[in-house]
Short mmCIF file of C-alpha atoms in Angstrom, two decimals:
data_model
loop_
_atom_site.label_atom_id
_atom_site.label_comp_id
_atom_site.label_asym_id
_atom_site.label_seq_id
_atom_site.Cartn_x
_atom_site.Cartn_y
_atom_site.Cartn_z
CA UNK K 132 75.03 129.98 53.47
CA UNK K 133 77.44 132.28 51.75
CA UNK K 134 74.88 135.03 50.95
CA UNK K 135 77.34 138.18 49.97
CA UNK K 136 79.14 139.99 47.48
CA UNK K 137 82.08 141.58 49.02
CA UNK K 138 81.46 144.55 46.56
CA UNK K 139 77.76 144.98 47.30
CA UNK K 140 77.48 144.28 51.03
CA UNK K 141 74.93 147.49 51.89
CA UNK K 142 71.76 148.07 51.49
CA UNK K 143 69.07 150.11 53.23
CA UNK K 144 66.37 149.57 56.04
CA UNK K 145 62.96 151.19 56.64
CA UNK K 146 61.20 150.98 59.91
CA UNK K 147 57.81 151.85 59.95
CA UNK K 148 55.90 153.24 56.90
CA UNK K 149 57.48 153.10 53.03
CA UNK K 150 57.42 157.05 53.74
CA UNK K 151 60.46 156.85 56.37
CA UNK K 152 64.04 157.40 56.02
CA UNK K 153 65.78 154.80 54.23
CA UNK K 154 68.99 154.04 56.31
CA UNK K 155 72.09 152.37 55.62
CA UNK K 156 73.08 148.65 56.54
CA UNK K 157 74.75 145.63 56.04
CA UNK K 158 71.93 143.90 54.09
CA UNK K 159 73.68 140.56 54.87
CA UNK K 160 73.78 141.38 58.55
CA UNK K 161 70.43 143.00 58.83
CA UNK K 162 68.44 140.17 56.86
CA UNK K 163 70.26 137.97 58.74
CA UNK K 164 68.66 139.46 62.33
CA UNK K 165 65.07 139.94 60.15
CA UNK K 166 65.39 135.75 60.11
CA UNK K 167 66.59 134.98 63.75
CA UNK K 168 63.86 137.85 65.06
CA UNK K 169 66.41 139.32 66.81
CA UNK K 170 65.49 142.02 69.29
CA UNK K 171 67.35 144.73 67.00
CA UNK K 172 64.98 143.71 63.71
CA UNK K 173 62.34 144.66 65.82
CA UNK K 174 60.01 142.76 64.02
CA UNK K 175 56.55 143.67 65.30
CA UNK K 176 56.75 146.41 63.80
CA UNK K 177 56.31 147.52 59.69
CA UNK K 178 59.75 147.58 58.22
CA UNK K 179 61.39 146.75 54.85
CA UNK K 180 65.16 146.12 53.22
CA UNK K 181 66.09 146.90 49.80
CA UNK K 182 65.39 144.41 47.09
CA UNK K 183 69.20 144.72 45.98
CA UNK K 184 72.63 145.24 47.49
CA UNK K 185 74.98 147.54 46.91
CA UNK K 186 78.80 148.90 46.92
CA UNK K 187 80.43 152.19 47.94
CA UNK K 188 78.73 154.26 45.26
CA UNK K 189 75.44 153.84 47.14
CA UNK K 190 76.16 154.33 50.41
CA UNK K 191 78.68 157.60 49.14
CA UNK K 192 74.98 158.85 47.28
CA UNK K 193 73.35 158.01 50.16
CA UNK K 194 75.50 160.28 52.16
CA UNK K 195 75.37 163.03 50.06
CA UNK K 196 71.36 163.17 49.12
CA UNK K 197 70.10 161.31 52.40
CA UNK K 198 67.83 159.73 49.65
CA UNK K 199 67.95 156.91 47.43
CA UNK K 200 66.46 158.61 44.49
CA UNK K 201 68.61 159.39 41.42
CA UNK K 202 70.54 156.64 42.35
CA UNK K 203 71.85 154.81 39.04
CA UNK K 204 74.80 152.97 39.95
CA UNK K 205 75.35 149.28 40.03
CA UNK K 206 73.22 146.88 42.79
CA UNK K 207 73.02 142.69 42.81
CA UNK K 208 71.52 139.94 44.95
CA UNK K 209 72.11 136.81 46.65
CA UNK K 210 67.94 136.17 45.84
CA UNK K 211 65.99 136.80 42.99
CA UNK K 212 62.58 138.00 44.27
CA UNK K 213 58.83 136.67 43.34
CA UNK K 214 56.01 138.71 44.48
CA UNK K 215 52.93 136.99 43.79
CA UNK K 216 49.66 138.89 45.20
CA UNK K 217 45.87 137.70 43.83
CA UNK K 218 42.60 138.56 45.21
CA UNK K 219 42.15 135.87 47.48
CA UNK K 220 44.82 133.65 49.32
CA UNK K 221 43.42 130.68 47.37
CA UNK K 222 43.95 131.33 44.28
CA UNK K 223 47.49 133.03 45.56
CA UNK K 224 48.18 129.83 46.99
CA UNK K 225 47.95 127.77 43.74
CA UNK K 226 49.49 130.14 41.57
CA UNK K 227 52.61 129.62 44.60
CA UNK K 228 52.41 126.33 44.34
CA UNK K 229 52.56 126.56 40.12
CA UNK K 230 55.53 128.61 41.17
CA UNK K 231 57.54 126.00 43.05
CA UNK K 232 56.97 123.33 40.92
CA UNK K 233 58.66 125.31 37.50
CA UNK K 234 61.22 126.42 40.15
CA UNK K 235 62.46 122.85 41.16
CA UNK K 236 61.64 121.30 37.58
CA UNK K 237 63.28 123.33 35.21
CA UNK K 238 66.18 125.52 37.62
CA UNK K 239 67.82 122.75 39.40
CA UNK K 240 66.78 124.04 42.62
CA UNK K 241 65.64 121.93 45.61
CA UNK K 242 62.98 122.46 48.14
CA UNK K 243 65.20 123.57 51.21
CA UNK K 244 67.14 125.96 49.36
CA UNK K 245 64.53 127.85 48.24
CA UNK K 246 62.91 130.89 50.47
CA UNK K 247 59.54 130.88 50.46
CA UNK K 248 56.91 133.52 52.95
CA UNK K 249 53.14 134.20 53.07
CA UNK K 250 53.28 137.78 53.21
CA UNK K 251 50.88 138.10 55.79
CA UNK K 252 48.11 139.57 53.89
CA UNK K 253 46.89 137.96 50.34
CA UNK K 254 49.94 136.77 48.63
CA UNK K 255 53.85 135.18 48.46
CA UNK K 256 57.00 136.11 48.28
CA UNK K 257 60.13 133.51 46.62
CA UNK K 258 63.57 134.14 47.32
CA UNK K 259 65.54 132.09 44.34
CA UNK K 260 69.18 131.87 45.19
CA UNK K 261 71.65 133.16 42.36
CA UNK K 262 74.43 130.70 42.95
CA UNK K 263 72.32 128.80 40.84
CA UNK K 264 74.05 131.12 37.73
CA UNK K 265 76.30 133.01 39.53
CA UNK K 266 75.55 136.63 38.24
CA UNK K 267 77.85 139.25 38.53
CA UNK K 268 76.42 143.26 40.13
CA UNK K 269 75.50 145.65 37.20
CA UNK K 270 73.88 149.04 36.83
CA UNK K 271 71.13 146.73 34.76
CA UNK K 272 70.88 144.05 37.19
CA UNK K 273 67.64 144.63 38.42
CA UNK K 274 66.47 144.80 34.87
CA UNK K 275 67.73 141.49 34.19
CA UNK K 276 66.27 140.31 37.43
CA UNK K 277 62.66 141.30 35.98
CA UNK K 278 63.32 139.77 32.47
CA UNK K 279 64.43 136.81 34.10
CA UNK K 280 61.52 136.11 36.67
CA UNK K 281 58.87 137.14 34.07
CA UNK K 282 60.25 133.98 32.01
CA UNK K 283 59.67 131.95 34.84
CA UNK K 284 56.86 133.13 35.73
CA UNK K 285 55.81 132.44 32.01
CA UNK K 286 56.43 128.88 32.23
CA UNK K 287 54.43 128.73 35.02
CA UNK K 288 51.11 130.91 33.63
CA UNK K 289 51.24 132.35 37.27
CA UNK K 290 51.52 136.38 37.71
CA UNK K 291 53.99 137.87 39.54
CA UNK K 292 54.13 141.79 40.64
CA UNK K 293 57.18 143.03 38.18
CA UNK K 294 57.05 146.53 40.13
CA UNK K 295 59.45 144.95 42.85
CA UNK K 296 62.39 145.38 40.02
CA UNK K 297 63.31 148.87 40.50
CA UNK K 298 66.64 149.33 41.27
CA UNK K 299 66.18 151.03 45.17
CA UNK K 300 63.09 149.07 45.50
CA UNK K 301 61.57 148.48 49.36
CA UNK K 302 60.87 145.09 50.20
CA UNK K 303 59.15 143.77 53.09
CA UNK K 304 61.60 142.11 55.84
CA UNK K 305 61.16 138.55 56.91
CA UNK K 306 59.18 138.32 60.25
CA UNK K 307 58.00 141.74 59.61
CA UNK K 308 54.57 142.74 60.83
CA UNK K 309 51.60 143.97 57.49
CA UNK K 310 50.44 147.14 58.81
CA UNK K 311 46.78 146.36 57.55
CA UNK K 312 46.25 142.64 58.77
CA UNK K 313 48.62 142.65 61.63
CA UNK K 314 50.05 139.47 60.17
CA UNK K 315 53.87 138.27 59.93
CA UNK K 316 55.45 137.90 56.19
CA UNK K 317 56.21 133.99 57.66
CA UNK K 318 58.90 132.09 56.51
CA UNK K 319 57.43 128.26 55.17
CA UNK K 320 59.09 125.30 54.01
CA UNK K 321 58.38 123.63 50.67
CA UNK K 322 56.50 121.11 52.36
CA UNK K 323 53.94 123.23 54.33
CA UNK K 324 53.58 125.10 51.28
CA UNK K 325 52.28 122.54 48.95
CA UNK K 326 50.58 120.70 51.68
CA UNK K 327 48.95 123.10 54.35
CA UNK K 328 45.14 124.49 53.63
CA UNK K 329 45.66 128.62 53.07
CA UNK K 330 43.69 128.85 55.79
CA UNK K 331 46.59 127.16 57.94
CA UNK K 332 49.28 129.20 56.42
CA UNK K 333 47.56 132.46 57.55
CA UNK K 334 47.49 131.08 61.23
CA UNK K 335 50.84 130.11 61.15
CA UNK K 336 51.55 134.04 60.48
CA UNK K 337 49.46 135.15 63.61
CA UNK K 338 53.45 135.35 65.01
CA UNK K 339 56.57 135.60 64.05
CA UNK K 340 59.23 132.41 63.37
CA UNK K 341 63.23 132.04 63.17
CA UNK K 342 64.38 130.02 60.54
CA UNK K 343 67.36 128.92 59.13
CA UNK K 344 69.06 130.24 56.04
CA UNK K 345 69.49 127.97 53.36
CA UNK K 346 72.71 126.80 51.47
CA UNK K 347 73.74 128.07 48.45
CA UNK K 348 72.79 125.67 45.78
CA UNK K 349 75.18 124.83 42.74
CA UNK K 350 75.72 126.36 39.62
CA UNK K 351 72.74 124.98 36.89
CA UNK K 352 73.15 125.21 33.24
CA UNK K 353 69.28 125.67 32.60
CA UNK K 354 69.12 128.68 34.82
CA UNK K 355 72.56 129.86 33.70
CA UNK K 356 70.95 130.10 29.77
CA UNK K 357 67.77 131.77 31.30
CA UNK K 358 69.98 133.99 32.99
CA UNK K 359 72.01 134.81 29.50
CA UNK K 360 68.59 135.09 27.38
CA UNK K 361 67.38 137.47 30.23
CA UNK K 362 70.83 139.56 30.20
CA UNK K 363 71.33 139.17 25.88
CA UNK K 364 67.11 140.84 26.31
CA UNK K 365 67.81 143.39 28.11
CA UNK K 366 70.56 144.38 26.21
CA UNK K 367 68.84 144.23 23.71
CA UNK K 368 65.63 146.63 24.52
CA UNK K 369 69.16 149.40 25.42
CA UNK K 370 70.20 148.93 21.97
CA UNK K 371 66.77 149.60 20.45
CA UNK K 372 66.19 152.43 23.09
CA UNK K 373 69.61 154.43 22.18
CA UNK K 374 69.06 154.13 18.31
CA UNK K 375 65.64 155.66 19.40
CA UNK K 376 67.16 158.62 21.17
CA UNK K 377 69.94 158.80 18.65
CA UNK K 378 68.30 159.23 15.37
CA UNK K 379 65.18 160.97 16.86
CA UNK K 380 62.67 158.96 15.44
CA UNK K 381 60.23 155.82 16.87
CA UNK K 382 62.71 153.92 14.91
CA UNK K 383 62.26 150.12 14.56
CA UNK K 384 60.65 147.67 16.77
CA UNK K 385 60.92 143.79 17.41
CA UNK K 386 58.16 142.13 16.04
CA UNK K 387 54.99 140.76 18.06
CA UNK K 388 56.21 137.21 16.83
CA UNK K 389 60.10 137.57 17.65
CA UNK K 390 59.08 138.49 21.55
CA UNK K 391 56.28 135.19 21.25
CA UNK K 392 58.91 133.15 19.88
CA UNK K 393 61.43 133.96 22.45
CA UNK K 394 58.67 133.11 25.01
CA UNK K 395 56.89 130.20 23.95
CA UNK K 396 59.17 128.84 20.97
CA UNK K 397 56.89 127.48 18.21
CA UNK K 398 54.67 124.38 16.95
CA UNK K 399 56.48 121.68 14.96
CA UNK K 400 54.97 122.98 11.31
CA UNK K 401 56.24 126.48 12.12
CA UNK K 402 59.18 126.57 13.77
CA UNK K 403 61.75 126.93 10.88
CA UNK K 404 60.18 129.53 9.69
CA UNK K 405 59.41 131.50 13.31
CA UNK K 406 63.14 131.25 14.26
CA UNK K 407 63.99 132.52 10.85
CA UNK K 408 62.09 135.21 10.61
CA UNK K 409 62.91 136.44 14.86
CA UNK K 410 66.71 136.22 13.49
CA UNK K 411 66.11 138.34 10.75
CA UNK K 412 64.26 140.82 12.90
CA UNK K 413 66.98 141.18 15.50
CA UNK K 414 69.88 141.74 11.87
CA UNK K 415 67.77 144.85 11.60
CA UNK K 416 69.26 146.15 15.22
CA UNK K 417 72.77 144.85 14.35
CA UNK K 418 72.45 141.95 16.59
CA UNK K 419 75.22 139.69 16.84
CA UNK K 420 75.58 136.35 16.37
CA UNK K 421 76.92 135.79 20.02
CA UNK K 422 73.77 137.61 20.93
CA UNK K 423 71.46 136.10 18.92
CA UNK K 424 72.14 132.89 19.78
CA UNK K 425 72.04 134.08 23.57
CA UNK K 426 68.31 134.96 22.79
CA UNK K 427 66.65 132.15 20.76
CA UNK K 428 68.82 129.48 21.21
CA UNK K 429 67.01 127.74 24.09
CA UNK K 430 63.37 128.55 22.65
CA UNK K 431 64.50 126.90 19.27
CA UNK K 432 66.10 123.49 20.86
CA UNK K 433 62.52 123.58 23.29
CA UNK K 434 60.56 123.52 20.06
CA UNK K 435 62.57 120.43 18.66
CA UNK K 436 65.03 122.28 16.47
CA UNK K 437 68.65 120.38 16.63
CA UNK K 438 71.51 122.71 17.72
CA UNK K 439 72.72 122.41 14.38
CA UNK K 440 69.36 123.34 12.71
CA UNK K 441 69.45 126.24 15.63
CA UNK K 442 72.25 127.60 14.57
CA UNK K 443 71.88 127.44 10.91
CA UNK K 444 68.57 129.29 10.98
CA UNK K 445 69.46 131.55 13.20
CA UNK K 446 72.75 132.59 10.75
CA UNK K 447 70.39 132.85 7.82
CA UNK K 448 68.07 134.93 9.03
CA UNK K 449 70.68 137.34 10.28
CA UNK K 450 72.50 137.26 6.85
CA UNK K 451 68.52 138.35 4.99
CA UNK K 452 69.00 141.98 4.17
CA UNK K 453 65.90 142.32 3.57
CA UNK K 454 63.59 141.22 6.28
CA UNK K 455 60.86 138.99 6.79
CA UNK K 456 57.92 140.37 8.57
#
């Protein structure tokens, strides 16, 4: 399992409460010892990694604030992280379930190459592995990150936390102990996942378990466009957000119907029109047509549209000077 970026190998490590000092490690290493419960993870105890890696400009801010606050550089990951978390581990386990079914129908994933934990109190936690579109570290990475798992989770109708997106964000270590249930975040395979009662997941977390790390699955073209809408997004909401702060004013907004339309795509009898209009919408920020296609492309061609009709709408609506509400 090739799990690094040789430009983002640190991260940080907190033992005990969220409230401790983060401190500097080689994320790869240190997860690594968090899966094998080595002695040095020391995992009956709290503790947490960072959500992200990153390069020197992290470990030099580090240094200098012994704090990761302020810290606005670039970060990446080798796994894009789910938190799911409902108010009882029923209904956490279905909506994890939901989860891993989207996850292995639509991203070209397979069951053993995903990383999937009970968190040890009423929820799960997904580790999908980016080889699947190869992203490169950013200062909006974890941005991206959120845009892109809220999709998923979209397709899915299950809720995930999108708090754990923050660029210096704490997440709880493999084999860790929960400080209020005294239970292990345990490491399951797809199989005892879909098939084991919750109540035989949570006894299965009564101790920690080594486990294997995955391989790195191959690049797939459905995540890599989910990836590119997620990225193209983002963008997007910076552009809006600088013209904001630029001219002063509220400025304009995407439409209610461009954001549903880059969700959920549109019914047959609508969906010229709703790809029309979201294309005019997105002329009025000065999208591109590289970027424009980046966003609605895949919504369009899931609503039936031909690539040809895709494109065609999506170049009219950007040439409309006028608008279309």
């Amino acid at each position: 399992m090739t799990f690094s970026n040789s430009a983002t190998a640190y991260g940080f490590r907190i033992v005990g409460s969220c409230q401790n000092e983060r401190r500097l490690v080689d994320w790869p290493s240190a997860f690594l010892a968090y899966s094998q419960c080595d002695d040095r993870a020391e995992v009956t105890r709290e503790s947490y990694l960072s959500a992200f890696c990153f390069g020197d400009d992290f470990r030099n801010h580090l240094d200098a604030t012994c704090s990761t606050k302020g810290y606005a550089g670039e970060c990446w990951s080798p796994w894009l992280w789910f938190d799911i978390d409902a108010d009882d581990i029923d209904t956490a386990t279905t909506d994890a379930r939901r989860l891993a079914s989207i996850m292995l129908d639509r991203l070209g994933v397979a069951g053993d190459e995903l990383l999937i934990f009970y968190s040890g109190s009423k929820g799960y936690h997904f580790g999908l592995p980016t080889s699947l579109w190869l992203p490169e570290p950013s200062r909006l990475y974890h941005a991206y990150c959120r845009r892109f798992a809220e999709s998923v989770a979209e397709l899915s109708n299950v809720a995930i936390d999108s708090g754990v997106y923050d660029r210096v964000r704490a997440f709880r270590a493999p084999n860790s102990r929960h400080p209020k249930t005294g239970r292990y975040k345990r490491f399951l395979t797809l199989d005892e996942l879909m098939g084991l009662k919750a109540s035989r997941i949570i006894e299965l977390a009564e101790a920690p378990e080594p486990f294997e790390l995955p391989e790195s699955p191959q690049r797939c073209d459905v995540a890599v466009r989910q990836w590119e809408s997620a990225v193209a997004f983002v963008d997007l909401e910076q552009t809006v957000t600088q013209n904001r702060r630029t001219t002063g004013t509220t400025g304009t907004a995407l439409n209610r119907s461009t954001v549903a339309f880059m969700r959920d795509g549109a019914t047959t009898g609508d969906r010229h029109r709703a790809l029309f209009s979201a294309a005019a919408n997105l002329a009025e920020f000065g999208c591109s047509l590289e970027l424009a296609l980046a966003l609605l492309s895949e919504s369009a061609l899931d609503s039936g549209l031909s690539p040809s009709e895709v494109r065609r709408q999506i170049e009219c609506g950007l040439n409309h000077r006028e608008g279309v509400a």
